[in-house]
Short mmCIF file of C-alpha atoms in Angstrom, two decimals:
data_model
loop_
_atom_site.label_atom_id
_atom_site.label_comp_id
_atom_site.label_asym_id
_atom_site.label_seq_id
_atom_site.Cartn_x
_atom_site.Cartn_y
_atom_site.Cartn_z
CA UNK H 7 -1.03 -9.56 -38.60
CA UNK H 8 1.61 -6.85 -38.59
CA UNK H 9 3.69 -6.80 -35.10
CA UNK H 10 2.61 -3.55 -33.04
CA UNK H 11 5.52 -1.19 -31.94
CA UNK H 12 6.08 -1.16 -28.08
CA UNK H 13 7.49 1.23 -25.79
CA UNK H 14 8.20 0.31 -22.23
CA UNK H 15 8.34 3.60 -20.29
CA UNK H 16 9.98 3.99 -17.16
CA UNK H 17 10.54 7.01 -14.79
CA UNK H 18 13.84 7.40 -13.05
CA UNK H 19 15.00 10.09 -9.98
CA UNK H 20 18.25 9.66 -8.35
CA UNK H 21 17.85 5.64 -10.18
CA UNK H 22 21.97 5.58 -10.65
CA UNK H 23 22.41 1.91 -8.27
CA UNK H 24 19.53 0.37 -9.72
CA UNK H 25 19.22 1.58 -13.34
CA UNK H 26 22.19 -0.86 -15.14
CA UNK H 27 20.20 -3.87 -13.24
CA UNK H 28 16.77 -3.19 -14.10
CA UNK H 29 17.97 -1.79 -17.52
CA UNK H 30 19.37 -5.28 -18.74
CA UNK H 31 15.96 -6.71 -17.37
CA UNK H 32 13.85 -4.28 -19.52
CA UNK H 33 15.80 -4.70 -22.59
CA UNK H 34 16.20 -8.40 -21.98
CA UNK H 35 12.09 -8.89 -21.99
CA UNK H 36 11.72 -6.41 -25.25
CA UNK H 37 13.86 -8.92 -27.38
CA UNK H 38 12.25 -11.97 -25.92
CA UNK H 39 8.74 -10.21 -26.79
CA UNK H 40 10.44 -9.36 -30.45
CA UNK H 41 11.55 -13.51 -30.85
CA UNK H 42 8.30 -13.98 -30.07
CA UNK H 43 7.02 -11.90 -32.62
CA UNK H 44 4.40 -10.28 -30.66
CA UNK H 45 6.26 -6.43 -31.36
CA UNK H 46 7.90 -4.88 -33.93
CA UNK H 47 11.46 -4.47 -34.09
CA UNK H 48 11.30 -0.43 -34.07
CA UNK H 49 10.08 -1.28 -29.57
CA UNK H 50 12.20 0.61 -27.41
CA UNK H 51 13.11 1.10 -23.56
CA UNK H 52 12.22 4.64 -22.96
CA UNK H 53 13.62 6.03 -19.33
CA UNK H 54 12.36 9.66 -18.28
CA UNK H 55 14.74 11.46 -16.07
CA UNK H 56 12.81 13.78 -13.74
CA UNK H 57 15.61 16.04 -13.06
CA UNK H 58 17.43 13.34 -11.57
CA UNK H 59 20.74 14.78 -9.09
CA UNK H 60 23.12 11.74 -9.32
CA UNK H 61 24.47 10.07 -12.58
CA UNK H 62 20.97 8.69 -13.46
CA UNK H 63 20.95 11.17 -17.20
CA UNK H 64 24.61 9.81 -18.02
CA UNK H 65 23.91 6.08 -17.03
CA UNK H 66 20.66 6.55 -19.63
CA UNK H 67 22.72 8.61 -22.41
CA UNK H 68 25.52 5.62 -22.49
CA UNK H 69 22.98 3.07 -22.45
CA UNK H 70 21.35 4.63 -25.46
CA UNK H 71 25.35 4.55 -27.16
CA UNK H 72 25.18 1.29 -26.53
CA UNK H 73 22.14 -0.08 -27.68
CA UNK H 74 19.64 2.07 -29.92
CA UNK H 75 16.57 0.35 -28.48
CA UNK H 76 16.85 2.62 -25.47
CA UNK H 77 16.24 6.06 -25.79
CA UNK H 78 15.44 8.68 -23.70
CA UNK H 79 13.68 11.68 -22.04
CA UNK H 80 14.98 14.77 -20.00
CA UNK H 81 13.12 16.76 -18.00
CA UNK H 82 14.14 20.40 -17.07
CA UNK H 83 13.63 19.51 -13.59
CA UNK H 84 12.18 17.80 -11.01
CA UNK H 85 8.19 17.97 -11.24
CA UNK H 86 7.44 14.14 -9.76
CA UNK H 87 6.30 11.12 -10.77
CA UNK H 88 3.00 11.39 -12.15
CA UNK H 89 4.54 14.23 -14.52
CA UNK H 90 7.20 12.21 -15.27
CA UNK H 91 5.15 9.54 -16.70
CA UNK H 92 2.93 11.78 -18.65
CA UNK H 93 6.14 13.66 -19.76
CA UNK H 94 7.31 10.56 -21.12
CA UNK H 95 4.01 9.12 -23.04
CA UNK H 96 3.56 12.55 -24.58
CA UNK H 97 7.24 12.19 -26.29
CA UNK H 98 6.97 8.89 -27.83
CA UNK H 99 2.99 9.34 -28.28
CA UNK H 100 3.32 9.03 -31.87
CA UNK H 101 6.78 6.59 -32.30
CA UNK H 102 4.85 3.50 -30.96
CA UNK H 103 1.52 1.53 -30.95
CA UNK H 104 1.32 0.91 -27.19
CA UNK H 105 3.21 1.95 -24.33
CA UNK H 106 3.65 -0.10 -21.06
CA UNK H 107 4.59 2.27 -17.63
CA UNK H 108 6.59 0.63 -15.16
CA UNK H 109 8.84 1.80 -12.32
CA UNK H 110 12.48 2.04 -12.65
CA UNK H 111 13.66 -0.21 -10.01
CA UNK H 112 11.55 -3.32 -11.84
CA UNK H 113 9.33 -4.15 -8.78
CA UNK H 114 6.78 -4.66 -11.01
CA UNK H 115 6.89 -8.31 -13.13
CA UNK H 116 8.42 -7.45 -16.38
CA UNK H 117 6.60 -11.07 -17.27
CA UNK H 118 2.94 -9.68 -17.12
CA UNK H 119 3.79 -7.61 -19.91
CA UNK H 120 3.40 -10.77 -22.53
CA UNK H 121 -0.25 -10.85 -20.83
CA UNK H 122 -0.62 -7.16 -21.17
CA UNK H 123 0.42 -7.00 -24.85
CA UNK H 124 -1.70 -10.35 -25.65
CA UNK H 125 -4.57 -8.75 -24.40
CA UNK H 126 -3.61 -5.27 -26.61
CA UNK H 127 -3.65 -7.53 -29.52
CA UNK H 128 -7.26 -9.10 -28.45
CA UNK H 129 -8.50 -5.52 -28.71
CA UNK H 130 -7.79 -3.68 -24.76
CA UNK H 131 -6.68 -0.28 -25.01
CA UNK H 132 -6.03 -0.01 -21.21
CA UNK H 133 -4.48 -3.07 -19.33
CA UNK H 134 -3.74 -2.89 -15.50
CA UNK H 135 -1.03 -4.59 -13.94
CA UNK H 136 -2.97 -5.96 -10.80
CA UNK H 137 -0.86 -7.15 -8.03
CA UNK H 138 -1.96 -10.52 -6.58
CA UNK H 139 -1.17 -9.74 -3.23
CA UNK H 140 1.32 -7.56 -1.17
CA UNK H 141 3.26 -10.90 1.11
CA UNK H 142 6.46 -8.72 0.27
CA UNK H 143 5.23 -5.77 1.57
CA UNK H 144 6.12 -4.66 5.35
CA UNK H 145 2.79 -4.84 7.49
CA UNK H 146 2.87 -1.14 7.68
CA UNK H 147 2.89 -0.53 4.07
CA UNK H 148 0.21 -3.28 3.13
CA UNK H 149 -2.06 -2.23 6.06
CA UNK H 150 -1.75 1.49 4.86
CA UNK H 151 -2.05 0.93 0.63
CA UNK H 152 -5.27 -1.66 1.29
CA UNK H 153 -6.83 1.35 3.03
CA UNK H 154 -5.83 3.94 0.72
CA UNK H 155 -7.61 1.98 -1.68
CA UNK H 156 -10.75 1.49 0.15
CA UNK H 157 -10.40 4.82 1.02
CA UNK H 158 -10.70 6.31 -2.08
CA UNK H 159 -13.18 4.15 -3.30
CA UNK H 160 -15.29 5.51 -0.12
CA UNK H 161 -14.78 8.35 -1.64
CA UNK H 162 -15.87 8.20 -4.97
CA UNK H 163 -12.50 8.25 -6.93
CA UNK H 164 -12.63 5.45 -9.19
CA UNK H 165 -9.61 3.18 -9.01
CA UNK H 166 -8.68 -0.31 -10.11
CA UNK H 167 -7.85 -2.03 -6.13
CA UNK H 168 -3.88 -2.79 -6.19
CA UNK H 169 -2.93 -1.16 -8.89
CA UNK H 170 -0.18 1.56 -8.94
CA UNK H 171 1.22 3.13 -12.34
CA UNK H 172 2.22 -0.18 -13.96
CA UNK H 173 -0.47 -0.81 -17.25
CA UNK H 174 -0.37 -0.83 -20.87
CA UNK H 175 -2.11 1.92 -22.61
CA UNK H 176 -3.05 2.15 -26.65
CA UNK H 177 -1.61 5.36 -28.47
CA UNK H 178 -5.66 6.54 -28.50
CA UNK H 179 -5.77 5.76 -24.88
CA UNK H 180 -2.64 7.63 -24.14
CA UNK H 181 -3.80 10.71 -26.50
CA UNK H 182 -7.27 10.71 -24.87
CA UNK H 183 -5.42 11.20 -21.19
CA UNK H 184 -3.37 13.90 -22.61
CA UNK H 185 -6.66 15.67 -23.27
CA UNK H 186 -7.06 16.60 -19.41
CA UNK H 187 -5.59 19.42 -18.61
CA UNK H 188 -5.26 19.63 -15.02
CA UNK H 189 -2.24 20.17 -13.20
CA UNK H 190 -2.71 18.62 -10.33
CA UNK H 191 -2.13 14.53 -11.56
CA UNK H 192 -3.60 11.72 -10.45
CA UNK H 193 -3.50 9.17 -12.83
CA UNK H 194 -4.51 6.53 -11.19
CA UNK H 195 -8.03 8.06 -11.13
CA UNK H 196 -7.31 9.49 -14.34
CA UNK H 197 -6.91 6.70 -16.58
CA UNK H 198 -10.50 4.83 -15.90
CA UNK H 199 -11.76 8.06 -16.66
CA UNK H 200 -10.48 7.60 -20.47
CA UNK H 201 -12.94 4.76 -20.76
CA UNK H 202 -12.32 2.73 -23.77
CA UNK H 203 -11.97 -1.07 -23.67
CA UNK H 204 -9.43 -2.68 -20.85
CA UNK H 205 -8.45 -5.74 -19.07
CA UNK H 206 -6.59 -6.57 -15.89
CA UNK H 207 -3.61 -8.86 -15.60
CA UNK H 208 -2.13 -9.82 -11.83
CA UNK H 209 1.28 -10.42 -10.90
CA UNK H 210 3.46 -10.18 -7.77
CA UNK H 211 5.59 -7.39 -6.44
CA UNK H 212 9.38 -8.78 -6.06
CA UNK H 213 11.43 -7.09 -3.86
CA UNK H 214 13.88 -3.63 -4.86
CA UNK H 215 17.36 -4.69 -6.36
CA UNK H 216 19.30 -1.77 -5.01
CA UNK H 217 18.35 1.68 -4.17
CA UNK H 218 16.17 2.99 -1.69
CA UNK H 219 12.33 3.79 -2.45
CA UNK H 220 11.76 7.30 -3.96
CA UNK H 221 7.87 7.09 -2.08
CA UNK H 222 8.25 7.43 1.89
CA UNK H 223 5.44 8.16 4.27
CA UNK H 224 5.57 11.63 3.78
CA UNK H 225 5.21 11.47 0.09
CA UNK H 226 2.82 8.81 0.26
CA UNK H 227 0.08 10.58 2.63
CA UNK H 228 0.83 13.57 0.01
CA UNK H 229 0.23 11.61 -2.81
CA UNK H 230 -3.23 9.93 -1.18
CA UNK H 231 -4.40 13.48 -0.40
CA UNK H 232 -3.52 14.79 -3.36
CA UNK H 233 -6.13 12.07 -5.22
CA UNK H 234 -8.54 12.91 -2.81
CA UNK H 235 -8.91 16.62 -3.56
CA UNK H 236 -8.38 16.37 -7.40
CA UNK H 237 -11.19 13.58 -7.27
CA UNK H 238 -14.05 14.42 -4.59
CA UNK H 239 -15.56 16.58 -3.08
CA UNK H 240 -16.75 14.48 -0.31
CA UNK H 241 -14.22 16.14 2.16
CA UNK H 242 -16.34 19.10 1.73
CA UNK H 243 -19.62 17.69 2.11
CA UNK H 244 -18.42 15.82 5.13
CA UNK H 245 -17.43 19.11 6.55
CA UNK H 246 -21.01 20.21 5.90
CA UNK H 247 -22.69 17.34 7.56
CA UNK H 248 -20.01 17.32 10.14
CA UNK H 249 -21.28 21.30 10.92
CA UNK H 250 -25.12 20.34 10.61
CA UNK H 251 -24.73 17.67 13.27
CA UNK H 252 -23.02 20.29 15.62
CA UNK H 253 -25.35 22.88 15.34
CA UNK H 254 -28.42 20.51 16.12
CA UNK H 255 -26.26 19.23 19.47
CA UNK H 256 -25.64 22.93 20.28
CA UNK H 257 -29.50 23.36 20.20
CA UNK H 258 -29.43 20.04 22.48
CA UNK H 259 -26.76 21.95 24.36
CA UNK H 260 -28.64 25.03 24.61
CA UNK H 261 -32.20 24.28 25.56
CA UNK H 262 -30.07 22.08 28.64
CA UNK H 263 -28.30 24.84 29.73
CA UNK H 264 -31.78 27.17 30.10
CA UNK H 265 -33.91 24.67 31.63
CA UNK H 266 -30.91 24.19 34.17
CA UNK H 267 -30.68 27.78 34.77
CA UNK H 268 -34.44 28.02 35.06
CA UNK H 269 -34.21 25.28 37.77
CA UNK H 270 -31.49 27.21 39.39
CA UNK H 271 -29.12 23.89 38.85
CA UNK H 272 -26.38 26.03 37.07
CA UNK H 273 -22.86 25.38 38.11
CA UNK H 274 -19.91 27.25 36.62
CA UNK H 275 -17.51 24.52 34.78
CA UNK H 276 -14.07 25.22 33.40
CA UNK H 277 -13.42 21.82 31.98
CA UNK H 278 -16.78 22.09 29.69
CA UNK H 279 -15.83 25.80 28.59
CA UNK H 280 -12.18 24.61 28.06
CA UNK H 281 -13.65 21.58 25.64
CA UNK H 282 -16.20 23.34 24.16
CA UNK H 283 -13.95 26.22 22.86
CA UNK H 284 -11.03 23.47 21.90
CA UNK H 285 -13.90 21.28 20.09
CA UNK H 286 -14.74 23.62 18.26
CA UNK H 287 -12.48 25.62 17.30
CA UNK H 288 -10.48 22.53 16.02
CA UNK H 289 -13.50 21.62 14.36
CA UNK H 290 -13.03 25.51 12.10
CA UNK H 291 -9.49 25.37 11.69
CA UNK H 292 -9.81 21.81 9.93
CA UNK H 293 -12.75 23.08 7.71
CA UNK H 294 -10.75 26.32 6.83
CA UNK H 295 -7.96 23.93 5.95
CA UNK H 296 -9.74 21.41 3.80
CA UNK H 297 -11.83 24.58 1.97
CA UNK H 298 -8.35 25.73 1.37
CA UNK H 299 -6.82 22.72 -0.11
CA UNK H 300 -9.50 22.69 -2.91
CA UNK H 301 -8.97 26.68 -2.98
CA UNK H 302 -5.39 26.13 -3.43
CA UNK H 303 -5.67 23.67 -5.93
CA UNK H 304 -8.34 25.60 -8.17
CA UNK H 305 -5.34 28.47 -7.62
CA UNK H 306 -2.82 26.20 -9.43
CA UNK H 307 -5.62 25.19 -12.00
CA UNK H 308 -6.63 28.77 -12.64
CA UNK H 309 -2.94 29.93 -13.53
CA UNK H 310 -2.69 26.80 -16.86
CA UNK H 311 1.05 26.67 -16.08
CA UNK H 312 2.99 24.08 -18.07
CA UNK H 313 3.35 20.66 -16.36
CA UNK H 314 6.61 19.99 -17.33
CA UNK H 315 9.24 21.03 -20.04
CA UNK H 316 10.97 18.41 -22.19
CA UNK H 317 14.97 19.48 -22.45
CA UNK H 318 16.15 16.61 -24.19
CA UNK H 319 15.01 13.36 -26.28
CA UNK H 320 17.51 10.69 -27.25
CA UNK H 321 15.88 8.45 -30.04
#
């Protein structure tokens, strides 16, 4: 059988102390996998810059002097991860067979990727990287991501639990996602969307080489509400229910307040006026504010603006 051409893709922003370490890792597992014979020699390293403010474009342009198996992709700016990954696959859509995602700072086992592309080759188009459990996390961090997932599962966006952007994806798989045309990315609810035939392979998480993490807290509640609101409308409905369940205890509240007035047992109270006007007028502010979000996001949707531009591709 004829080796399959492989591209591992990986996005980079502000990646300049950690990109010549992970690079030699990357390239060093696409030769062993081209020993092996299990890809073609035409396999490349493909790093996206996502309008990257240090050195990261100049560290990836003399890498790709150096060594033609890495190549790679400039965005105009900086429009984020998820559109830097879908930047990327949509370049080298049509140079390869399959194309692996991983994160620049090679977190993610490099060594599930002989798993991933075994399981290609038994006839997967999609292949998860699964991580086997989070021990390297900080208790924070695995406390928050384990409910994230659960999270999102309670709300009815499909997701594969503990898996972040790290999976192998067929050339139909990847052409398939680029099908959706939303601008508002969540690929981790995306992919399972695309359907086709796929497999799961666990690893663990090893700890960053250098560098600080591009996702902090702010950008990961961002993220997590972002794939709520793309995915569900639950938030809404909740809202609803939420309003229902008021109105029946005003009734409640009501039919008290005559039969105490009736039975001349009404007493002026500031501190249940005070409540009653803070309850619930916290209560319309956050419905205005989730009706908005999805308002907002049908706003961005509506306008079919581009989700990135491509300013350069070394190959």
């Amino acid at each position: 059988m004829e080796s399959k051409t492989l591209y591992i893709l990986a996005p980079c922003y502000n990646e300049e102390e950690v990109l010549p370490l992970t690079s030699k890792i990357f390239l060093d597992k696409l030769n062993s996998l081209i020993d092996a014979g299990k890809i073609s020699e035409n396999s490349r390293v493909a790093f996206v810059d996502d309008g990257s403010k240090d050195k990261t474009w100049e560290i990836i342009e003399s890498l790709h002097e150096l060594d033609p198996k890495f190549v790679g992709v400039k965005l105009s700016r900086n429009r984020g991860h998820q559109n830097a990954l879908l930047g990327g696959m949509s370049t080298i859509v049509d140079d390869c067979d399959m194309i692996v995602t991983i994160d620049a700072d090679a977190q993610d086992d490099v060594n599930a990727i002989d798993k991933m592309v075994d399981d290609f080759n038994s006839g997967s188009d999609i292949v998860y990287g699964v991580r086997d459990s989070r021990e390297t996390d900080t208790f924070f961090k695995r406390t928050t991501a384990q409910g994230f997932y659960k999270f999102m599962s309670m709300m009815g966006v499909e997701t594969i639990y503990n898996h972040a952007d790290f999976r192998l994806m067929s050339s139909r798989a990847v052409k398939a996602l680029l099908e959706f045309k939303e601008v508002n990315l969540f690929l981790r609810g995306m992919v399972p969307l695309v359907g086709f035939k796929s497999s799961t392979v666990t690893y663990d998480r090893a700890p960053r080489l250098a560098g600080e993490s591009k996702y902090p807290l702010k950008k990961m509640l961002t993220f997590a509400f972002d794939g709520i609101t793309s995915f569900s409308v639950k938030p809404i409905r909740f809202i609803t229910a939420l309003g229902a369940v008021t109105f029946l205890l005003s009734i409640i509240f009501a039919l008290y307040a005559l039969i105490s007035y009736f039975v001349s047992k009404t007493v002026p109270g500031w501190t249940s006026t005070v409540l009653s006007i803070w309850f619930f007028g916290s209560l319309q502010l956050m419905a205005i504010g989730i009706v908005g979000e999805y308002i907002g996001k049908i706003y961005l949707e509506s306008k079919q603006r581009p989700r990135f531009f491509i300013e350069k591709y070394l190959k």
